[in-house]
Coordinates of C-alpha atoms in Angstrom, one line a residue:
M1 CA -92.6 137.8 197.3
C2 CA -89.1 137.9 198.2
K3 CA -86.0 140.1 197.1
K4 CA -83.7 139.1 194.4
R5 CA -80.8 137.5 196.0
I6 CA -77.2 138.1 194.7
L7 CA -74.1 136.7 195.7
Y8 CA -70.9 138.7 195.3
V9 CA -67.6 136.9 195.6
E10 CA -64.9 139.6 195.9
D11 CA -61.7 140.0 198.0
N12 CA -61.8 143.8 197.9
L13 CA -63.3 145.7 200.8
Q14 CA -64.1 148.9 198.7
N15 CA -65.2 147.1 195.8
K16 CA -67.6 145.0 198.0
R17 CA -69.0 148.2 199.9
L18 CA -69.5 149.9 196.4
V19 CA -71.4 147.1 195.0
F20 CA -73.2 146.5 198.0
K21 CA -74.5 150.1 198.2
I22 CA -75.5 149.8 194.9
L23 CA -77.6 146.8 194.7
T24 CA -79.2 147.2 198.1
A25 CA -80.2 150.8 197.4
K26 CA -82.0 149.4 194.4
G27 CA -83.7 146.7 196.5
F28 CA -81.4 143.7 196.1
E29 CA -80.5 141.5 199.1
V30 CA -76.3 141.2 198.9
L31 CA -74.7 138.1 200.1
E32 CA -70.9 138.3 200.1
A33 CA -68.0 135.7 200.1
T34 CA -64.4 136.9 200.0
D35 CA -62.6 133.8 198.1
G36 CA -63.4 131.4 195.8
L37 CA -63.8 128.2 197.8
A38 CA -66.1 130.1 200.0
G39 CA -68.0 131.6 197.1
V40 CA -69.0 128.2 195.7
A41 CA -69.8 126.8 199.2
L42 CA -72.2 129.9 199.7
A43 CA -73.5 129.6 196.0
L44 CA -74.5 125.7 196.5
R45 CA -75.9 126.6 200.1
E46 CA -77.9 129.6 199.4
R47 CA -78.9 129.4 195.7
P48 CA -79.0 132.8 194.7
D49 CA -80.7 134.3 191.9
L50 CA -77.4 135.7 190.3
I51 CA -73.5 135.6 191.2
L52 CA -71.2 138.4 190.5
M53 CA -67.6 136.9 190.4
D54 CA -64.4 138.6 190.8
I55 CA -61.6 136.6 188.8
N56 CA -58.5 137.5 191.1
L57 CA -59.7 135.8 193.9
P58 CA -57.4 134.1 196.8
G59 CA -57.7 130.4 197.1
I60 CA -59.4 129.3 193.8
D61 CA -59.7 132.0 191.1
G62 CA -63.0 133.3 189.8
M63 CA -62.7 131.1 186.6
E64 CA -62.1 128.1 188.3
A65 CA -64.9 128.9 191.1
T66 CA -67.1 129.4 188.0
S67 CA -66.3 126.2 186.2
R68 CA -67.3 124.4 189.4
L69 CA -70.7 126.2 190.0
K70 CA -71.5 125.6 186.3
G71 CA -70.4 122.0 186.8
S72 CA -72.8 121.6 189.6
E73 CA -76.6 121.2 190.3
I74 CA -77.1 125.2 190.2
S75 CA -75.4 125.5 186.7
H76 CA -78.4 127.7 185.6
I77 CA -77.5 130.5 187.9
P78 CA -76.2 133.3 185.8
I79 CA -72.5 134.6 186.8
I80 CA -71.3 137.8 185.8
A81 CA -67.6 138.4 186.1
L82 CA -67.0 141.9 187.4
T83 CA -63.1 142.2 187.1
A84 CA -60.0 144.2 186.3
N85 CA -58.9 141.6 183.8
A86 CA -59.0 143.5 180.5
M87 CA -56.2 142.3 178.5
R88 CA -56.5 141.1 175.1
G89 CA -58.2 137.4 175.4
D90 CA -59.2 138.0 179.1
R91 CA -62.6 138.5 178.0
E92 CA -62.9 135.2 175.8
K93 CA -61.1 133.1 178.3
I94 CA -63.5 134.1 181.4
M95 CA -66.6 133.5 179.2
A96 CA -65.1 130.1 178.2
A97 CA -64.9 129.5 182.0
G98 CA -68.5 129.5 182.1
C99 CA -69.5 133.3 183.1
D100 CA -72.6 134.3 181.3
E101 CA -71.5 138.2 181.0
Y102 CA -68.3 140.0 181.5
M103 CA -67.9 143.4 183.1
Q104 CA -64.6 145.4 183.2
K105 CA -63.8 147.4 186.7
P106 CA -64.1 150.0 186.9
I107 CA -67.8 149.5 186.8
S108 CA -70.4 152.0 185.9
N109 CA -73.3 152.1 188.7
A110 CA -76.0 152.3 185.8
L111 CA -74.4 149.6 183.9
L112 CA -74.2 147.2 186.6
I113 CA -77.6 147.9 187.5
E114 CA -79.1 147.3 184.1
T115 CA -77.0 144.1 183.6
V116 CA -78.2 142.7 186.9
I117 CA -81.9 143.5 186.0
R118 CA -81.5 141.9 182.5
F119 CA -80.6 138.7 184.1
V120 CA -82.6 138.6 187.2
G121 CA -85.4 141.5 186.7
A122 CA -86.5 144.0 188.7
P123 CA -86.0 143.7 192.3
T124 CA -89.3 143.0 194.5
S125 CA -90.1 143.8 198.0
A126 CA -91.6 142.0 200.8
T127 CA -94.4 144.3 201.0
P128 CA -96.3 145.3 197.7
P129 CA -96.5 149.2 197.1
P130 CA -100.1 150.5 198.2
I131 CA -102.7 150.7 195.5
T132 CA -103.7 154.2 194.8
T133 CA -107.0 155.3 192.8
T134 CA -107.8 158.5 191.8
A135 CA -111.4 159.4 191.5
P136 CA -113.1 162.5 189.6
A137 CA -112.8 165.5 191.7
A138 CA -116.9 165.9 191.6
S139 CA -117.2 162.7 193.2
M140 CA -114.7 163.3 196.1
P141 CA -116.4 164.4 199.4
T142 CA -115.8 167.6 200.5
E143 CA -115.9 166.7 204.4
A144 CA -114.8 164.0 206.1
P145 CA -117.4 161.1 206.7
Q146 CA -119.0 161.5 210.2
I147 CA -118.5 158.4 212.4
P148 CA -121.7 157.5 214.2
P149 CA -121.3 157.4 218.3
A150 CA -120.7 154.3 219.8
V151 CA -123.5 152.7 221.2
S152 CA -123.3 152.0 225.2
S153 CA -125.2 150.9 227.9
Q154 CA -123.9 153.0 230.3
P155 CA -125.4 156.6 231.1
P156 CA -123.5 159.6 229.6
V157 CA -121.0 161.4 231.7
E158 CA -121.4 164.5 232.8
A159 CA -118.9 167.3 232.9
V160 CA -118.1 168.8 236.5

């Protein structure tokens, strides 16, 4: 199994650092792009499980980038807008551009994780967790098992 991959398209360094920390701490892999055109190109090439899209981006804005992605062969990938645009009607415009969800900045760490998991499920890791079993106390051995000595064709070494 591999980790869930999330593309974050964001031009603000502090926002990128924060979201990167939050998501990687929970076990997600994060890809980053700093403008709309780079975000579209990276999404088409890498095909992440989810895209987090800032709306105010250099080049093409997040709504145009979303519109292009939703009109492409990867239209099934969910896109969540993370934006400071919070005026009346902004949510409706952003959702009409094709975003599957809208989150207003500043974001809540818990709400971000909850929303990401709602769209792509919990992160998975490359190695499954160890399986542990508990035996009843009465059947637990009290001493470590004895390992038989190795059989050797050499005579035993005597201490000097």
